[in-house]
CSV table of C-alpha atoms and ligand atoms in Angstrom, one decimal:
chain,number,residue,atom,x,y,z
A,1,MET,CA,-0.4,-15.7,48.3
A,2,GLY,CA,-2.3,-14.6,45.3
A,3,ALA,CA,-1.5,-15.5,41.7
A,4,TYR,CA,1.7,-13.8,40.3
A,5,ASN,CA,0.9,-10.4,38.9
A,6,PRO,CA,3.9,-8.7,37.3
A,7,TYR,CA,2.2,-5.4,37.3
A,8,GLU,CA,2.0,-5.5,41.1
A,9,ASN,CA,5.8,-6.1,41.0
A,10,VAL,CA,6.2,-2.9,39.0
A,11,ILE,CA,4.0,-0.8,41.4
A,12,SER,CA,5.9,-2.1,44.4
A,13,VAL,CA,9.3,-1.2,42.9
A,14,ILE,CA,8.1,2.3,41.9
A,15,ARG,CA,6.7,2.9,45.4
A,16,ASP,CA,10.0,1.8,46.9
A,17,ALA,CA,12.0,4.1,44.7
A,18,ALA,CA,9.6,7.0,45.3
A,19,GLY,CA,9.9,6.5,49.0
A,20,LYS,CA,13.7,6.6,48.8
A,21,LEU,CA,13.5,9.8,46.7
A,22,GLY,CA,11.1,11.3,49.3
A,23,LEU,CA,8.4,12.0,46.6
A,24,ALA,CA,4.8,12.8,47.4
A,25,GLU,CA,2.4,10.4,45.8
A,26,SER,CA,1.0,13.2,43.6
A,27,ASP,CA,4.4,13.6,42.0
A,28,TYR,CA,4.6,10.1,40.7
A,29,ILE,CA,1.1,8.7,40.6
A,30,ALA,CA,0.9,8.9,36.8
A,31,THR,CA,3.8,6.5,36.5
A,32,MET,CA,1.7,3.8,38.1
A,33,TYR,CA,-1.0,3.8,35.4
A,34,PRO,CA,-0.6,3.0,31.7
A,35,GLU,CA,-1.6,5.9,29.6
A,36,ARG,CA,-3.5,3.8,27.0
A,37,GLU,CA,-4.4,0.2,26.7
A,38,LEU,CA,-5.8,-1.4,23.5
A,39,LYS,CA,-7.2,-5.0,23.5
A,40,VAL,CA,-8.0,-6.4,20.1
A,41,SER,CA,-9.7,-9.6,18.8
A,42,PHE,CA,-9.3,-10.4,15.1
A,43,PRO,CA,-10.0,-13.3,12.6
A,44,VAL,CA,-7.3,-14.9,10.5
A,45,ARG,CA,-7.9,-17.2,7.6
A,46,MET,CA,-5.9,-20.4,8.1
A,47,ASP,CA,-4.3,-22.4,5.3
A,48,ASP,CA,-7.1,-25.0,5.4
A,49,GLY,CA,-9.7,-22.3,4.8
A,50,SER,CA,-11.0,-22.2,8.4
A,51,ILE,CA,-11.1,-19.0,10.4
A,52,LYS,CA,-9.4,-18.6,13.8
A,53,MET,CA,-9.8,-15.8,16.3
A,54,PHE,CA,-6.7,-14.2,18.0
A,55,GLU,CA,-6.4,-11.9,20.9
A,56,GLY,CA,-3.8,-9.1,21.1
A,57,TYR,CA,-2.8,-6.0,23.0
A,58,ARG,CA,-0.8,-2.8,22.7
A,59,VAL,CA,-0.2,-0.9,25.9
A,60,GLN,CA,1.3,2.5,26.0
A,61,HIS,CA,2.6,3.1,29.5
A,62,SER,CA,4.1,6.6,29.1
A,63,SER,CA,4.8,9.3,26.5
A,64,SER,CA,6.1,11.9,29.1
A,65,ARG,CA,9.6,11.8,27.7
A,66,GLY,CA,8.9,11.1,24.0
A,67,PRO,CA,7.2,8.6,21.7
A,68,CYS,CA,6.2,5.2,23.2
A,69,LYS,CA,8.7,2.5,22.4
A,70,GLY,CA,8.6,-1.3,23.0
A,71,GLY,CA,8.6,-4.7,21.5
A,72,ILE,CA,5.9,-7.1,20.3
A,73,ARG,CA,5.7,-10.6,21.8
A,74,PHE,CA,4.0,-13.7,20.4
A,75,HIS,CA,3.3,-16.1,23.2
A,76,PRO,CA,0.5,-18.4,24.2
A,77,ASN,CA,0.6,-17.5,27.9
A,78,ILE,CA,0.6,-13.7,27.7
A,79,ASP,CA,-2.0,-11.7,29.6
A,80,GLU,CA,-2.9,-8.1,30.1
A,81,ASN,CA,-1.0,-7.6,33.3
A,82,GLU,CA,2.2,-8.9,31.8
A,83,VAL,CA,1.9,-6.6,28.8
A,84,LYS,CA,1.2,-3.7,31.2
A,85,ALA,CA,4.3,-4.6,33.2
A,86,LEU,CA,6.5,-5.0,30.1
A,87,ALA,CA,5.3,-1.5,28.9
A,88,ALA,CA,6.1,0.1,32.2
A,89,TRP,CA,9.6,-1.5,32.2
A,90,MET,CA,10.2,0.1,28.8
A,91,THR,CA,9.4,3.5,30.2
A,92,PHE,CA,11.8,3.1,33.1
A,93,LYS,CA,14.5,1.5,30.8
A,94,CYS,CA,14.4,4.4,28.3
A,95,ALA,CA,14.6,6.9,31.2
A,96,VAL,CA,17.5,5.2,33.0
A,97,VAL,CA,19.7,5.1,29.9
A,98,GLY,CA,18.5,8.6,28.8
A,99,LEU,CA,16.7,7.9,25.5
A,100,PRO,CA,14.0,10.4,24.5
A,101,TYR,CA,11.3,7.8,24.6
A,102,GLY,CA,8.4,6.6,26.7
A,103,GLY,CA,7.4,2.9,27.0
A,104,ALA,CA,5.0,0.5,25.3
A,105,LYS,CA,4.6,-3.2,24.7
A,106,GLY,CA,2.4,-5.3,22.4
A,107,ALA,CA,1.5,-9.0,22.3
A,108,VAL,CA,-0.5,-11.6,20.6
A,109,LYS,CA,-1.7,-14.7,22.5
A,110,VAL,CA,-0.4,-17.3,20.1
A,111,ASP,CA,2.0,-20.2,19.8
A,112,PRO,CA,3.7,-19.1,16.6
A,113,SER,CA,5.3,-22.6,16.1
A,114,ALA,CA,1.8,-23.9,15.6
A,115,LEU,CA,1.3,-21.6,12.5
A,116,SER,CA,2.6,-22.0,9.0
A,117,HIS,CA,4.8,-19.2,7.7
A,118,ALA,CA,1.9,-17.8,5.6
A,119,GLU,CA,-0.5,-18.0,8.6
A,120,LEU,CA,2.1,-16.2,10.8
A,121,GLU,CA,2.3,-13.4,8.1
A,122,ARG,CA,-1.5,-13.0,7.8
A,123,MET,CA,-1.8,-13.0,11.6
A,124,THR,CA,1.0,-10.3,12.0
A,125,ARG,CA,-0.5,-8.1,9.3
A,126,ARG,CA,-4.0,-8.2,10.7
A,127,TYR,CA,-2.7,-7.5,14.3
A,128,THR,CA,-0.7,-4.6,12.9
A,129,ALA,CA,-3.8,-3.2,11.2
A,130,MET,CA,-5.8,-3.5,14.4
A,131,ILE,CA,-3.2,-1.6,16.5
A,132,ALA,CA,-2.2,0.8,13.6
A,133,PRO,CA,-4.2,3.8,15.0
A,134,LEU,CA,-1.8,3.9,17.9
A,135,LEU,CA,1.4,3.5,15.9
A,136,GLY,CA,3.7,5.9,14.1
A,137,PRO,CA,7.3,7.2,14.2
A,138,GLU,CA,6.2,10.1,16.4
A,139,ARG,CA,3.7,8.0,18.5
A,140,ASP,CA,4.6,4.5,19.2
A,141,ILE,CA,7.4,2.4,17.6
A,142,PRO,CA,7.4,-1.5,18.1
A,143,ALA,CA,10.4,-3.8,17.9
A,144,PRO,CA,11.1,-7.5,18.2
A,145,ASP,CA,10.7,-9.5,21.4
A,146,ILE,CA,10.0,-13.1,22.3
A,147,ASN,CA,9.1,-15.1,19.1
A,148,THR,CA,9.2,-12.0,16.8
A,149,ASN,CA,12.1,-11.1,14.5
A,150,ALA,CA,13.3,-8.9,11.7
A,151,GLU,CA,11.0,-10.6,9.1
A,152,ILE,CA,8.0,-9.9,11.3
A,153,MET,CA,9.1,-6.3,11.7
A,154,ALA,CA,9.3,-6.1,7.9
A,155,TRP,CA,5.6,-7.3,7.7
A,156,ILE,CA,4.6,-4.7,10.3
A,157,MET,CA,6.5,-1.9,8.4
A,158,ASP,CA,4.9,-2.9,5.1
A,159,THR,CA,1.3,-3.2,6.5
A,160,TYR,CA,1.6,0.2,8.2
A,161,SER,CA,3.1,1.7,5.0
A,162,MET,CA,0.3,0.3,2.9
A,163,LEU,CA,-2.3,1.8,5.2
A,164,LYS,CA,-0.6,5.2,5.0
A,165,GLY,CA,0.1,5.0,1.2
A,166,TYR,CA,3.9,5.7,1.5
A,167,ALA,CA,6.9,4.0,3.0
A,168,VAL,CA,7.3,4.6,6.8
A,169,PRO,CA,10.5,2.8,7.9
A,170,GLY,CA,10.6,4.6,11.2
A,171,VAL,CA,7.4,2.9,12.5
A,172,VAL,CA,9.3,-0.2,13.7
A,173,THR,CA,12.9,-1.0,14.6
A,174,GLY,CA,14.7,-4.3,14.4
A,175,LYS,CA,13.9,-4.4,10.6
A,176,PRO,CA,16.0,-6.1,8.0
A,177,ILE,CA,18.9,-3.9,6.9
A,178,ASP,CA,17.5,-3.7,3.3
A,179,ILE,CA,14.5,-1.7,4.4
A,180,GLY,CA,16.1,0.6,6.9
A,181,GLY,CA,17.2,-1.7,9.7
A,182,SER,CA,20.3,-0.7,11.6
A,183,LEU,CA,23.6,-2.6,11.6
A,184,GLY,CA,24.2,-4.0,15.0
A,185,ARG,CA,20.5,-4.1,16.1
A,186,GLN,CA,20.2,-7.9,16.0
A,187,GLU,CA,23.2,-8.3,18.4
A,188,ALA,CA,22.5,-5.1,20.5
A,189,THR,CA,20.8,-6.6,23.5
A,190,GLY,CA,23.3,-9.4,23.9
A,191,ARG,CA,26.1,-6.9,23.3
A,192,GLY,CA,24.7,-4.7,26.1
A,193,ILE,CA,24.6,-7.8,28.4
A,194,ALA,CA,28.3,-8.5,27.7
A,195,VAL,CA,29.2,-4.9,28.4
A,196,THR,CA,27.2,-5.0,31.6
A,197,ALA,CA,29.0,-8.2,32.7
A,198,GLU,CA,32.4,-6.7,31.9
A,199,GLU,CA,31.7,-3.4,33.8
A,200,ILE,CA,30.2,-5.0,36.9
A,201,LEU,CA,33.0,-7.6,37.2
A,202,LYS,CA,35.5,-4.7,36.9
A,203,LYS,CA,33.9,-3.1,39.9
A,204,MET,CA,34.3,-6.4,41.8
A,205,ASN,CA,37.9,-6.8,40.6
A,206,ILE,CA,37.0,-10.2,39.0
A,207,PRO,CA,38.7,-10.9,35.6
A,208,LEU,CA,36.1,-11.9,33.1
A,209,ALA,CA,38.3,-14.7,31.8
A,210,LYS,CA,38.1,-16.5,35.1
A,211,ILE,CA,34.3,-16.6,35.5
A,212,LYS,CA,31.7,-19.3,34.9
A,213,VAL,CA,28.4,-18.2,33.3
A,214,ALA,CA,25.0,-19.9,33.1
A,215,ILE,CA,22.4,-18.6,30.7
A,216,GLN,CA,18.7,-19.5,30.6
A,217,GLY,CA,17.3,-19.0,27.1
A,218,MET,CA,19.3,-19.3,23.9
A,219,GLY,CA,17.2,-17.0,21.6
A,220,ASN,CA,18.3,-13.7,20.2
A,221,VAL,CA,19.4,-12.3,23.6
A,222,GLY,CA,20.7,-15.4,25.4
A,223,GLY,CA,22.5,-16.7,22.2
A,224,ILE,CA,24.3,-13.4,21.5
A,225,SER,CA,25.2,-13.0,25.2
A,226,ALA,CA,26.7,-16.5,25.2
A,227,LYS,CA,28.6,-15.9,22.0
A,228,LEU,CA,30.2,-12.6,23.1
A,229,LEU,CA,31.0,-13.7,26.7
A,230,HIS,CA,32.6,-16.9,25.3
A,231,GLU,CA,34.6,-14.8,22.8
A,232,MET,CA,35.7,-12.5,25.8
A,233,GLY,CA,37.1,-15.6,27.5
A,234,ALA,CA,34.4,-16.4,30.0
A,235,SER,CA,33.5,-20.1,30.5
A,236,VAL,CA,29.8,-20.6,29.6
A,237,ILE,CA,29.0,-23.8,31.6
A,238,ALA,CA,25.3,-24.1,31.1
A,239,VAL,CA,22.6,-22.9,28.6
A,240,SER,CA,19.0,-23.8,28.1
A,241,ASP,CA,16.0,-23.3,25.8
A,242,ILE,CA,12.3,-24.1,26.2
A,243,SER,CA,13.1,-27.8,25.9
A,244,GLY,CA,15.7,-27.9,28.8
A,245,GLY,CA,19.4,-27.2,29.4
A,246,ILE,CA,22.8,-28.6,28.9
A,247,TYR,CA,25.8,-28.4,31.2
A,248,LYS,CA,29.6,-29.0,31.0
A,249,GLU,CA,31.7,-28.0,34.0
A,250,SER,CA,34.8,-27.2,31.9
A,251,GLY,CA,32.7,-24.9,29.5
A,252,LEU,CA,30.5,-25.6,26.6
A,253,ASP,CA,31.4,-25.2,22.9
A,254,ILE,CA,29.2,-22.1,22.3
A,255,PRO,CA,30.0,-21.6,18.6
A,256,GLU,CA,29.1,-25.2,17.9
A,257,ILE,CA,25.9,-25.0,20.0
A,258,LEU,CA,24.9,-21.8,18.1
A,259,ARG,CA,25.4,-23.5,14.8
A,260,TYR,CA,23.3,-26.4,16.0
A,261,LEU,CA,20.5,-24.1,17.1
A,262,ALA,CA,20.6,-22.1,13.9
A,263,VAL,CA,18.9,-25.0,12.2
A,264,LYS,CA,15.1,-24.5,12.4
A,265,GLY,CA,13.4,-26.8,14.9
A,266,LYS,CA,16.6,-27.9,16.7
A,267,LEU,CA,16.2,-28.0,20.5
A,268,LEU,CA,18.8,-28.4,23.2
A,269,LYS,CA,17.2,-31.5,24.6
A,270,ASN,CA,18.4,-33.3,21.5
A,271,TYR,CA,22.0,-31.8,21.6
A,272,GLU,CA,24.7,-34.4,22.2
A,273,ALA,CA,28.5,-33.7,22.7
A,274,GLY,CA,31.3,-35.2,24.7
A,275,GLY,CA,31.1,-34.3,28.4
A,276,VAL,CA,27.8,-32.6,28.1
A,277,THR,CA,25.0,-33.5,30.5
A,278,HIS,CA,21.3,-32.6,30.3
A,279,ILE,CA,19.7,-30.5,33.0
A,280,SER,CA,16.3,-28.9,33.5
A,281,ASN,CA,15.7,-25.2,33.4
A,282,GLU,CA,15.1,-25.3,37.2
A,283,GLU,CA,18.5,-26.9,37.7
A,284,LEU,CA,20.2,-24.4,35.5
A,285,LEU,CA,19.0,-21.5,37.7
A,286,VAL,CA,20.5,-22.9,40.8
A,287,ILE,CA,23.7,-24.3,39.3
A,288,ALA,CA,27.2,-23.4,40.9
A,289,THR,CA,28.3,-20.5,38.7
A,290,ASP,CA,29.7,-17.0,39.1
A,291,VAL,CA,27.2,-15.2,36.8
A,292,LEU,CA,23.6,-16.2,36.1
A,293,ILE,CA,21.9,-14.7,33.1
A,294,PRO,CA,18.2,-15.3,32.8
A,295,ALA,CA,17.4,-14.5,29.2
A,296,ALA,CA,14.0,-16.2,28.6
A,297,LEU,CA,10.8,-15.3,30.5
A,298,ASP,CA,9.7,-13.3,33.6
A,299,ASN,CA,9.0,-14.8,37.0
A,300,GLN,CA,11.9,-17.3,36.8
A,301,ILE,CA,13.7,-16.4,40.0
A,302,ASN,CA,11.1,-16.4,42.7
A,303,GLU,CA,10.6,-17.2,46.3
A,304,ASN,CA,10.7,-21.0,45.5
A,305,ASN,CA,14.3,-20.9,44.2
A,306,ALA,CA,15.9,-17.6,45.4
A,307,ALA,CA,17.4,-19.2,48.5
A,308,LYS,CA,19.0,-21.9,46.4
A,309,ILE,CA,20.7,-19.7,43.8
A,310,GLN,CA,24.5,-20.1,43.9
A,311,ALA,CA,25.5,-17.3,41.5
A,312,LYS,CA,27.3,-14.3,42.9
A,313,ILE,CA,25.9,-12.0,40.2
A,314,ILE,CA,22.6,-12.1,38.3
A,315,ILE,CA,22.4,-10.1,35.1
A,316,GLU,CA,18.8,-9.8,34.0
A,317,ALA,CA,18.7,-10.1,30.2
A,318,ALA,CA,15.0,-11.1,30.3
A,319,ASN,CA,12.4,-8.5,31.3
A,320,GLY,CA,11.2,-9.1,34.9
A,321,PRO,CA,12.9,-12.5,35.6
A,322,THR,CA,13.1,-11.8,39.3
A,323,THR,CA,10.1,-11.3,41.6
A,324,VAL,CA,10.0,-8.7,44.4
A,325,GLN,CA,10.1,-11.5,47.0
A,326,ALA,CA,13.1,-13.1,45.3
A,327,ASP,CA,14.8,-9.8,45.1
A,328,GLU,CA,14.7,-9.4,48.9
A,329,ILE,CA,16.0,-12.9,49.5
A,330,LEU,CA,18.9,-12.3,47.0
A,331,ASN,CA,19.7,-9.0,48.6
A,332,GLU,CA,19.9,-10.5,52.1
A,333,ARG,CA,22.2,-13.2,50.7
A,334,GLY,CA,24.5,-10.6,49.2
A,335,ILE,CA,23.9,-11.7,45.6
A,336,ILE,CA,24.2,-8.7,43.2
A,337,VAL,CA,21.3,-8.3,40.7
A,338,VAL,CA,21.9,-6.0,37.7
A,339,PRO,CA,18.3,-5.1,36.9
A,340,ASP,CA,16.6,-5.7,33.5
A,341,ILE,CA,15.9,-2.0,32.9
A,342,LEU,CA,19.6,-1.4,32.9
A,343,ALA,CA,21.2,-4.6,31.7
A,344,ASN,CA,19.0,-5.3,28.7
A,345,ALA,CA,18.8,-1.7,27.5
A,346,GLY,CA,21.2,-2.4,24.6
A,347,GLY,CA,18.3,-3.4,22.3
A,348,VAL,CA,16.3,-0.2,22.7
A,349,ILE,CA,19.5,1.9,22.5
A,350,VAL,CA,20.3,0.6,19.0
A,351,SER,CA,16.6,0.7,18.2
A,352,TYR,CA,16.8,4.4,19.0
A,353,PHE,CA,19.8,4.6,16.6
A,354,GLU,CA,17.8,2.9,13.9
A,355,TRP,CA,14.9,5.3,14.4
A,356,VAL,CA,17.2,8.3,14.2
A,357,GLN,CA,18.8,6.9,11.0
A,358,ASN,CA,15.3,6.4,9.5
A,359,ILE,CA,14.2,9.9,10.4
A,360,GLN,CA,17.4,11.4,8.9
A,361,SER,CA,17.5,9.0,6.0
A,362,LEU,CA,21.1,8.1,6.5
A,363,MET,CA,23.1,5.1,7.7
A,364,TRP,CA,25.8,4.8,10.4
A,365,ASP,CA,28.5,2.2,10.2
A,366,GLU,CA,28.5,-0.7,12.6
A,367,ASP,CA,31.6,0.3,14.4
A,368,GLU,CA,30.1,3.7,15.3
A,369,ILE,CA,26.9,2.0,16.4
A,370,ASN,CA,28.7,-0.5,18.7
A,371,LYS,CA,31.0,2.2,20.1
A,372,THR,CA,28.1,4.6,20.9
A,373,LEU,CA,26.0,1.7,22.4
A,374,THR,CA,29.0,0.8,24.7
A,375,ARG,CA,29.4,4.4,25.7
A,376,ILE,CA,25.8,4.9,26.6
A,377,MET,CA,25.7,1.5,28.5
A,378,CYS,CA,28.9,2.3,30.4
A,379,LYS,CA,27.7,5.7,31.4
A,380,ALA,CA,24.3,4.4,32.7
A,381,ILE,CA,26.0,1.5,34.6
A,382,GLU,CA,28.4,3.9,36.2
A,383,THR,CA,25.6,6.3,37.3
A,384,VAL,CA,23.4,3.5,38.6
A,385,TYR,CA,26.3,1.9,40.5
A,386,LYS,CA,27.4,5.2,42.0
A,387,THR,CA,23.9,6.0,43.2
A,388,SER,CA,23.5,2.6,44.7
A,389,VAL,CA,26.7,3.0,46.7
A,390,GLU,CA,25.9,6.6,47.8
A,391,LYS,CA,22.3,5.8,48.8
A,392,LYS,CA,23.1,2.3,50.1
A,393,VAL,CA,20.4,0.7,47.9
A,394,THR,CA,20.3,-2.2,45.5
A,395,LEU,CA,21.2,-1.6,41.8
A,396,ARG,CA,17.5,-2.1,41.0
A,397,THR,CA,16.3,0.6,43.5
A,398,SER,CA,19.1,2.9,42.3
A,399,ALA,CA,18.1,2.4,38.6
A,400,TYR,CA,14.4,3.1,39.4
A,401,MET,CA,15.3,6.1,41.5
A,402,ILE,CA,17.2,7.6,38.6
A,403,ALA,CA,14.5,6.8,36.1
A,404,LEU,CA,11.6,7.9,38.3
A,405,GLN,CA,13.3,11.2,39.0
A,406,LYS,CA,13.5,11.9,35.2
A,407,LEU,CA,9.9,10.9,34.7
A,408,VAL,CA,8.7,13.1,37.5
A,409,THR,CA,10.7,16.0,36.2
A,410,ALA,CA,9.3,15.6,32.7
A,411,LYS,CA,5.8,15.4,33.9
A,412,LYS,CA,6.3,18.5,36.1
A,413,THR,CA,8.0,20.4,33.3
A,414,ARG,CA,5.2,19.6,30.8
A,415,GLY,CA,2.4,20.2,33.3
A,416,ILE,CA,-1.0,18.6,33.3
A,417,PHE,CA,-3.4,19.0,30.3
A,418,PRO,CA,-5.8,20.8,30.2
B,1,LIG,P1,13.6,-15.3,21.6
B,1,LIG,O1,12.3,-15.7,21.2
B,1,LIG,O2,14.6,-15.0,20.6
B,1,LIG,O3,14.3,-16.4,22.6
B,1,LIG,C1,13.6,-16.8,23.8
B,1,LIG,C2,14.4,-18.0,24.3
B,1,LIG,O4,13.8,-18.4,25.6
B,1,LIG,C3,14.4,-19.2,23.4
B,1,LIG,O5,15.7,-19.9,23.5
B,1,LIG,C4,13.3,-20.1,24.0
B,1,LIG,O6,13.5,-21.5,23.7
B,1,LIG,C5,13.6,-19.8,25.5
B,1,LIG,N1,12.4,-20.1,26.3
B,1,LIG,C6,11.1,-19.9,26.0
B,1,LIG,N2,10.3,-20.3,27.0
B,1,LIG,C7,11.1,-20.8,28.0
B,1,LIG,C8,10.9,-21.4,29.2
B,1,LIG,N3,9.7,-21.6,29.7
B,1,LIG,N4,12.0,-21.8,29.9
B,1,LIG,C9,13.3,-21.6,29.4
B,1,LIG,N5,13.5,-21.1,28.3
B,1,LIG,C10,12.5,-20.7,27.5
B,1,LIG,O7,13.4,-14.0,22.6
B,1,LIG,P2,14.5,-12.9,22.9
B,1,LIG,O8,14.3,-11.7,22.0
B,1,LIG,O9,15.9,-13.5,23.1
B,1,LIG,O10,14.0,-12.4,24.4
B,1,LIG,C11,14.3,-13.1,25.6
B,1,LIG,C12,14.1,-12.1,26.8
B,1,LIG,O11,14.8,-10.9,26.6
B,1,LIG,C13,12.6,-11.7,26.9
B,1,LIG,O12,12.3,-11.5,28.3
B,1,LIG,C14,12.6,-10.3,26.3
B,1,LIG,O13,11.5,-9.5,26.7
B,1,LIG,C15,14.0,-9.8,26.7
B,1,LIG,N6,14.5,-8.7,25.9
B,1,LIG,C16,14.6,-8.9,24.5
B,1,LIG,C17,15.2,-7.8,23.7
B,1,LIG,C18,15.4,-8.0,22.3
B,1,LIG,O14,16.0,-7.1,21.7
B,1,LIG,N7,15.0,-9.1,21.6
B,1,LIG,C19,15.5,-6.6,24.4
B,1,LIG,C20,15.4,-6.5,25.8
B,1,LIG,C21,14.9,-7.6,26.5
């Protein structure tokens, strides 16, 4: 077996969905290639006066259905194939939930925890300047992803606006509220995960209050998912971060854990509380639970552990947490996988609301945002579920079939230039 290449995962899922739709290759071939890929190398002055070189990417997978949209990730192990895959997943995600966007993703190969706050700002601003020719509210709109947050979005917005000479809030989403961010954006992906859990469990006639949940990753997405599911009555029995996991069979005290993690530098490996035991990230994935929510990195559920997973339902909060090989094993074992492009779409849905508010220079209230988010998520979940039953395919194949059909229609309707 060759090295794991997430972009090959994407191609394989697209081909599978195209086969089920009976499409000719010429109909969907464009969806297998990113439209535009930019690789940048740039210097940053460090606090001690030395110069360090950084490498970054911005990949625009598709603009067939609208401007490209997708987050920016800061991570030491990122590579081109991963950014390409992440960009493609954005295209399919926006299509499946019906947003008028294509897909993109950006990344810088960096461990941001090794930078000072000032170095992080200079690095972000220089990276933004390097990819600025591709950006713009009508072109390509970044957002937060792993290790990036509202403050970093503010630096991106400011850098882009300085280059333009006027304020352009709509160039990024996930900004602080004071400069055009949307209420509800920070919680949106986790809220979408909670809505997904509720809707899927309803289909299976399982009351949410009776279930056990394990969550890998306690950042923005995992943390909010844990908070909301805990509030809804589910028992969150295991959570983890990069340092490892914690477990309590009768349910963890999620509000207390979130307060602990809110202090900068705190890691779960040092968390202590009555009845809580420490487990590894590998152990968390195969723990006895009803619902497993991978909310960290891709390639976590693979052929090495898929046969050992004990969860009945996997809700993919992370992008690409399950490999194609693992998907087959899980399907044979009757484990339901709610795919990333559906389950974690809450973030891009509220990003879309933020962009619309920026373009129209008005603000929606939080209640309206959460209600509209829930309505869009529920509709997409219903459509994907129905198609999966009708066509006798997995939820992933169903979601890709729906998205691919929309992309193929858009391409056909627009025609090929020149
Ligand atoms: P984040 O940086 O806020 O949190 C990441 C979490 O994962 C942290 O708890 C970190 O400690 C943990 N982690 C990192 N490496 C790990 C490892 N090797 N093993 C276990 N845990 C590890 O990032 P986030 O924004 O919460 O994103 C998490 C996932 O959700 C990513 O796959 C991202 O692409 C996806 N996602 C994010 C959004 C969003 O709105 N932020 C939207 C859709 C999808």
